[in-house]
């Protein structure tokens, strides 16, 4: 019964992780639906956000660190779009994969070069200073301790998801991006600049990832190789929810986070790092077209 | 009957691309499949050649049901095809393209190729001869060693036909072989198809060039919105009111 | 018409070289290779020889991956896993035999994997039938671990249950029976084999090599037959996930693999010279021009494997099956419509390249004077490195892979040396340079020279040459 008592706590940390997966999944979907590219560097945007935030939070306040981290994430996204994807015309899927992997390991290497290999702790956003270091507030709820930072993660995710929804539904740019996704040629004919849309989608996906990185850096610590696992988890969520389907991706991300945390905590603690990958593999083999999306064909 | 479909149906979501189609191709004949754009002709060929699974209905080749067979198994039964948007192996030479066509009747496996057993040499020679013969037949012998993507469009179509012939098919499906060809090339193609037919190979062809179709085919099937609306000799089809209506309707749209 | 045709044709003269000449020309690179192979130890020093051994191991990997990626067009981002399986199997069997309490579990696991692979191979089922078959085989395997039941009863159970399942699911009762029987046989044989190995304190490296190849073939068949139905990004992600899972198993399965803190050490080297006939030994000694030490022997062994692999790869590429691989790469639909069983060939090339990686892994584990393996040598970054080698050398170019592997390995060494000197650059300590450099190489090569350095250079040179010729001609006319 000792195990069962852990369940609420595991669910809480699962939701936190799942929120990050959800945001990464939305990033995958944004880029995929405007360019048909799966960006293997997606997880690295989270890493960049987390690293910049962790480094800056140690010196300055959140008000500086947050925008700076998000800006550097966006910059990374813009660089990828401008220097890597756009020069590449008529690329095969295999070369797109190779190129985005190239950018991914390059970002990781650069992060390691600048900030070293070890994990960097970041102080929580709303903590209380105790003897020189900042301790997070904790709430007790349904037998689980919830840290204030975890509430931040959940809140920011909710805000981002609503924001994305509003953006794609009700703004002109968002609608243009959707048009581009549905039919590039058609979009070009009505005067939408596809190249600008590609750049925009990369910046947006990268910015989202970076926000996720900033809010989790106090929870997970920032590490230069954190991107791969988060990126794959996010991809798994995006596939589960159906690529291009934002709501599906978000739901799948949170479910995935909870499942991963529960299986890792209760069943296979030795292999908890492998859980997300096993789920990804199983999903890909059973239903590559997504579980949360209705089957297109009977 | 060489090829026969029974109530063959294929849906894409809500769209019924091929709707309850029954038709037969007799051994030795040249049969044409026509219809306005989007009528479902390519889909029908894809179904028959096994590239698309059918939603319902049955396909028989030489009396054998092949609805659950993969495309390579259907090819092994003696069916070869070309594609509407030419699908050559661009990273290979012209001759190698045709040599892949010999895959259906050759046997040597990976170990034999890797270790160069005697069977490999013997068979490789046969394959090469067959490839050269087919290239000669379509008139591409002198371009055999060039990369396939460097050929001009008309010759790419010829190469695709040579490749299909190399599989020694009993029935050859051609999806719009004349589209994109000049008038002269089209008449050369018609001549070529006649020769193929003389060799005893059955042809099922799709095309929009009416003169070309009426010229070479023994029988014509007309498809409209997935349904078969007429079947008969070219002369009958040309005066069939439903066919005329379908084409006019398509043009009026 | 013809004029417009030949204008579009590139690649210079395709004058039909007479066949005999062409074949002699094709043999030339091999002869050159053999000469270099035999005499290299005369000209290089100890440290360089070590590097060359590593290069050889990576050439094996790159050639195998190139068959899969460059020729058949199927990406794998988890190839280091097979490298690791080969290395660990051989390392474990020779240096750290499986402990008595884990033997039953390991042997049954191995038997279940093989039986499932066989079941798949024989019946080619998918969906729920496959699922039920796997569950049954796992349960039957588990039965073998209950010491209270006699092996013969277990075996009978396995055969009968599988036979009934085969009848009920209509997948062929005899085939299902065979997989049940193989399960029982393998479970007992491998139990006996592992006990025996433990008693003798380790198996011979050659046994390790063979068992490694077998295990890799089984696992790669299982994974490949499922994963290769996926395309493009999905395939990449699935292979990546597989690779990471295997690496995590290497790290966490401490009872067998030694985990990530220890790894496996003291793996014995392969005594190449004691396995070959005397005249070959004398030939090697003559070529090396000195008494051949263990390192040089190992060099000869590794590069003999490289030579064999290159010969096999070149032969396969220029054969019926090789053409089918390339056809699958170009257009799966067209290939299938010509009778190419695309699914089967994709799995074949996957298993083949996995087995080559496994051989490379065994050679890596037994490397003379090192004999140490660690999970980090088989991680995601290594898989990416392999992709870099293939891309740099040129996809669909066997000799290019040799060049790519050599270039990347040399580059890695150079970077490592650089990092050892602790250079500072604008106050930054330079570290972890290889991901940056490799990432840059991938991006630049893909954008600038997508056909790889070797082909790219030769194309560039021939363009230059033709350009020069044209200028000369114009001058002559003018
Ligand atoms: N893979 C697919 N997914 C969804 N719809 C499809 C698919 N393939 C074909 N269709 C639809 O099925 C219908 C029939 O298409 P098909 O290509 O068979 O027509 P066709 O007769 O060959 O036309 P054309 O003369 O233009 O080649 C079209 O409406 C097409 O949009
Ligand atoms: Mg069509």
Coordinates of N, CA, C and O in Angstrom, one line a residue, chain A residues 24-99:
Chain A
X24 N 5.5 21.1 -26.4 CA 6.4 20.6 -27.5 C 5.6 20.1 -28.6 O 5.8 20.3 -29.8
X25 N 4.5 19.3 -28.2 CA 3.7 18.7 -29.3 C 3.0 19.8 -30.1 O 2.9 19.6 -31.3
X26 N 2.6 20.8 -29.5 CA 2.0 21.9 -30.2 C 3.0 22.5 -31.2 O 2.7 22.8 -32.3
X27 N 4.2 22.7 -30.7 CA 5.3 23.2 -31.5 C 5.5 22.3 -32.8 O 5.6 22.8 -33.9
X28 N 5.6 21.0 -32.5 CA 5.7 20.0 -33.7 C 4.6 20.3 -34.7 O 4.8 20.3 -35.9
X29 N 3.3 20.4 -34.1 CA 2.2 20.5 -35.0 C 2.2 21.8 -35.8 O 1.9 21.8 -37.0
X30 N 2.7 22.9 -35.1 CA 2.7 24.2 -35.9 C 3.6 24.1 -37.1 O 3.3 24.4 -38.2
X31 N 4.8 23.5 -36.8 CA 5.8 23.5 -37.9 C 5.4 22.4 -38.9 O 5.4 22.7 -40.1
X32 N 4.8 21.3 -38.5 CA 4.4 20.3 -39.4 C 3.3 20.8 -40.3 O 3.3 20.6 -41.5
X33 N 2.4 21.5 -39.7 CA 1.3 21.9 -40.6 C 1.6 23.0 -41.5 O 1.0 23.2 -42.5
X34 N 2.6 23.8 -41.2 CA 3.0 24.8 -42.3 C 4.1 24.4 -43.2 O 4.2 25.0 -44.3
X35 N 4.8 23.4 -42.9 CA 6.0 23.0 -43.8 C 6.0 21.5 -44.1 O 6.9 21.1 -44.8
X36 N 5.2 20.7 -43.4 CA 5.4 19.2 -43.6 C 6.7 18.7 -43.1 O 7.2 17.6 -43.6
X37 N 7.3 19.4 -42.2 CA 8.6 19.0 -41.7 C 8.4 18.6 -40.2 O 7.7 19.2 -39.5
X38 N 9.1 17.5 -39.9 CA 9.2 17.2 -38.4 C 10.5 17.7 -38.0 O 11.5 17.3 -38.5
X39 N 10.4 18.6 -37.1 CA 11.6 19.3 -36.7 C 12.3 18.6 -35.5 O 11.8 18.7 -34.4
X40 N 13.4 17.9 -35.8 CA 14.0 17.1 -34.7 C 14.7 18.0 -33.7 O 15.1 17.5 -32.7
X41 N 14.8 19.3 -34.0 CA 15.4 20.2 -33.1 C 14.4 20.8 -32.1 O 14.8 21.6 -31.3
X42 N 13.2 20.3 -32.1 CA 12.1 20.9 -31.3 C 12.5 20.9 -29.8 O 12.3 21.8 -29.1
X43 N 13.0 19.7 -29.3 CA 13.3 19.6 -27.9 C 14.4 20.6 -27.5 O 14.5 21.0 -26.4
X44 N 15.3 20.9 -28.5 CA 16.4 21.8 -28.2 C 16.0 23.2 -27.9 O 16.6 23.9 -27.1
X45 N 14.8 23.6 -28.4 CA 14.3 24.9 -28.1 C 13.9 25.0 -26.6 O 14.2 26.0 -25.9
X46 N 13.4 23.9 -26.1 CA 13.1 23.9 -24.7 C 14.4 24.0 -23.9 O 14.5 24.7 -22.9
X47 N 15.4 23.2 -24.4 CA 16.6 23.3 -23.7 C 17.2 24.7 -23.6 O 17.7 25.2 -22.6
X48 N 17.1 25.3 -24.8 CA 17.7 26.7 -24.9 C 17.0 27.6 -23.9 O 17.6 28.3 -23.1
X49 N 15.6 27.5 -23.9 CA 14.9 28.4 -23.0 C 15.3 28.1 -21.5 O 15.6 29.0 -20.7
X50 N 15.4 26.8 -21.2 CA 15.7 26.4 -19.8 C 17.1 26.9 -19.4 O 17.3 27.4 -18.3
X51 N 18.1 26.7 -20.3 CA 19.4 27.0 -20.0 C 19.6 28.5 -19.8 O 20.1 29.0 -18.8
X52 N 19.1 29.3 -20.8 CA 19.2 30.8 -20.7 C 18.5 31.3 -19.4 O 19.1 32.1 -18.6
X53 N 17.3 30.7 -19.1 CA 16.6 31.1 -17.9 C 17.4 30.8 -16.7 O 17.6 31.6 -15.8
X54 N 17.9 29.6 -16.6 CA 18.6 29.2 -15.4 C 19.9 30.0 -15.2 O 20.2 30.4 -14.1
X55 N 20.6 30.3 -16.3 CA 21.8 31.1 -16.1 C 21.5 32.5 -15.7 O 22.1 33.1 -14.8
X56 N 20.4 33.1 -16.3 CA 20.1 34.5 -16.0 C 19.4 34.6 -14.6 O 19.6 35.6 -13.9
X57 N 18.6 33.6 -14.3 CA 17.9 33.7 -13.0 C 18.8 33.7 -11.8 O 18.5 34.3 -10.8
X58 N 20.0 33.1 -12.0 CA 21.0 33.2 -10.9 C 21.5 34.6 -10.7 O 22.0 34.9 -9.6
X59 N 21.4 35.4 -11.7 CA 22.0 36.8 -11.6 C 20.9 37.9 -11.5 O 21.1 38.8 -10.8
X60 N 19.9 37.7 -12.3 CA 18.9 38.8 -12.4 C 17.5 38.3 -12.0 O 17.4 37.2 -11.5
X61 N 16.5 39.1 -12.2 CA 15.2 38.7 -11.8 C 14.5 38.0 -12.9 O 14.9 38.0 -14.1
X62 N 13.3 37.5 -12.6 CA 12.5 36.8 -13.6 C 12.1 37.7 -14.7 O 12.0 37.3 -15.9
X63 N 11.9 39.0 -14.4 CA 11.4 39.9 -15.4 C 12.4 40.1 -16.5 O 12.0 40.4 -17.6
X64 N 13.6 39.9 -16.2 CA 14.7 40.0 -17.3 C 14.9 38.6 -17.9 O 14.9 38.5 -19.2
X65 N 14.9 37.6 -17.1 CA 15.3 36.3 -17.6 C 14.3 35.7 -18.5 O 14.6 35.1 -19.5
X66 N 13.0 35.9 -18.1 CA 11.9 35.3 -18.9 C 12.0 35.8 -20.4 O 12.1 35.0 -21.3
X67 N 11.8 37.1 -20.6 CA 11.8 37.5 -22.0 C 13.2 37.2 -22.7 O 13.1 36.8 -23.9
X68 N 14.3 37.3 -22.0 CA 15.5 37.0 -22.6 C 15.6 35.6 -23.1 O 16.0 35.3 -24.2
X69 N 15.1 34.6 -22.3 CA 15.1 33.2 -22.6 C 14.2 33.0 -23.8 O 14.6 32.3 -24.8
X70 N 13.0 33.5 -23.8 CA 12.1 33.3 -24.9 C 12.7 33.9 -26.1 O 12.6 33.3 -27.2
X71 N 13.3 35.1 -26.0 CA 13.8 35.7 -27.2 C 14.9 34.9 -27.8 O 15.0 34.7 -29.0
X72 N 15.8 34.3 -26.9 CA 16.8 33.5 -27.5 C 16.3 32.2 -28.2 O 16.8 31.8 -29.2
X73 N 15.2 31.7 -27.6 CA 14.6 30.5 -28.3 C 14.0 30.9 -29.6 O 14.3 30.2 -30.6
X74 N 13.3 32.1 -29.7 CA 12.8 32.5 -31.0 C 13.9 32.7 -32.0 O 13.8 32.4 -33.2
X75 N 15.0 33.3 -31.5 CA 16.1 33.6 -32.4 C 16.6 32.2 -33.0 O 16.9 32.1 -34.2
X76 N 16.8 31.3 -32.1 CA 17.2 29.9 -32.6 C 16.3 29.4 -33.7 O 16.7 28.9 -34.7
X77 N 15.0 29.6 -33.4 CA 14.0 29.1 -34.4 C 14.1 29.8 -35.7 O 14.1 29.2 -36.8
X78 N 14.3 31.2 -35.6 CA 14.4 31.9 -36.8 C 15.7 31.5 -37.6 O 15.7 31.4 -38.8
X79 N 16.8 31.3 -36.9 CA 18.0 30.9 -37.5 C 17.8 29.6 -38.3 O 18.2 29.5 -39.4
X80 N 17.2 28.6 -37.6 CA 16.9 27.3 -38.3 C 16.2 27.6 -39.6 O 16.5 27.0 -40.7
X81 N 15.1 28.4 -39.5 CA 14.2 28.5 -40.7 C 15.0 29.2 -41.8 O 15.0 28.8 -42.9
X82 N 15.7 30.3 -41.4 CA 16.3 31.2 -42.4 C 17.5 30.5 -43.1 O 17.7 30.6 -44.3
X83 N 18.4 29.9 -42.2 CA 19.6 29.4 -42.8 C 19.6 28.0 -43.2 O 20.5 27.5 -43.8
X84 N 18.7 27.2 -42.7 CA 18.7 25.8 -42.9 C 17.6 25.4 -43.8 O 17.8 24.7 -44.8
X85 N 16.4 25.7 -43.4 CA 15.2 25.1 -44.2 C 14.9 25.8 -45.5 O 14.6 25.2 -46.5
X86 N 15.0 27.2 -45.4 CA 14.6 27.9 -46.6 C 15.6 27.7 -47.8 O 15.2 27.5 -48.9
X87 N 17.0 27.7 -47.5 CA 17.9 27.5 -48.6 C 17.7 26.1 -49.3 O 18.2 25.9 -50.4
X88 N 17.1 25.2 -48.5 CA 17.0 23.8 -49.0 C 15.7 23.7 -49.9 O 14.6 23.7 -49.4
X89 N 16.0 23.6 -51.2 CA 14.8 23.5 -52.1 C 14.6 22.1 -52.4 O 15.5 21.3 -52.6
X90 N 13.3 21.7 -52.6 CA 13.0 20.4 -53.1 C 13.8 19.2 -52.3 O 14.4 18.4 -52.9
X91 N 13.7 19.3 -51.0 CA 14.5 18.4 -50.2 C 13.7 17.1 -50.0 O 12.5 17.1 -49.9
X92 N 14.4 16.0 -50.0 CA 13.7 14.7 -49.7 C 13.5 14.7 -48.2 O 14.2 15.4 -47.4
X93 N 12.6 13.8 -47.8 CA 12.4 13.6 -46.3 C 13.6 13.3 -45.6 O 13.9 13.8 -44.5
X94 N 14.4 12.4 -46.2 CA 15.6 11.9 -45.5 C 16.6 13.1 -45.3 O 17.1 13.2 -44.2
X95 N 16.7 14.0 -46.2 CA 17.6 15.1 -46.0 C 17.1 16.1 -45.0 O 17.8 16.7 -44.3
X96 N 15.7 16.3 -45.0 CA 15.2 17.1 -44.0 C 15.4 16.6 -42.6 O 15.8 17.3 -41.6
X97 N 15.3 15.3 -42.4 CA 15.5 14.6 -41.1 C 17.0 14.9 -40.7 O 17.3 15.3 -39.6
X98 N 17.9 14.6 -41.7 CA 19.3 14.8 -41.4 C 19.6 16.2 -41.0 O 20.4 16.4 -40.0
X99 N 19.1 17.1 -41.7 CA 19.4 18.5 -41.4 C 18.9 18.9 -40.1 O 19.6 19.6 -39.3

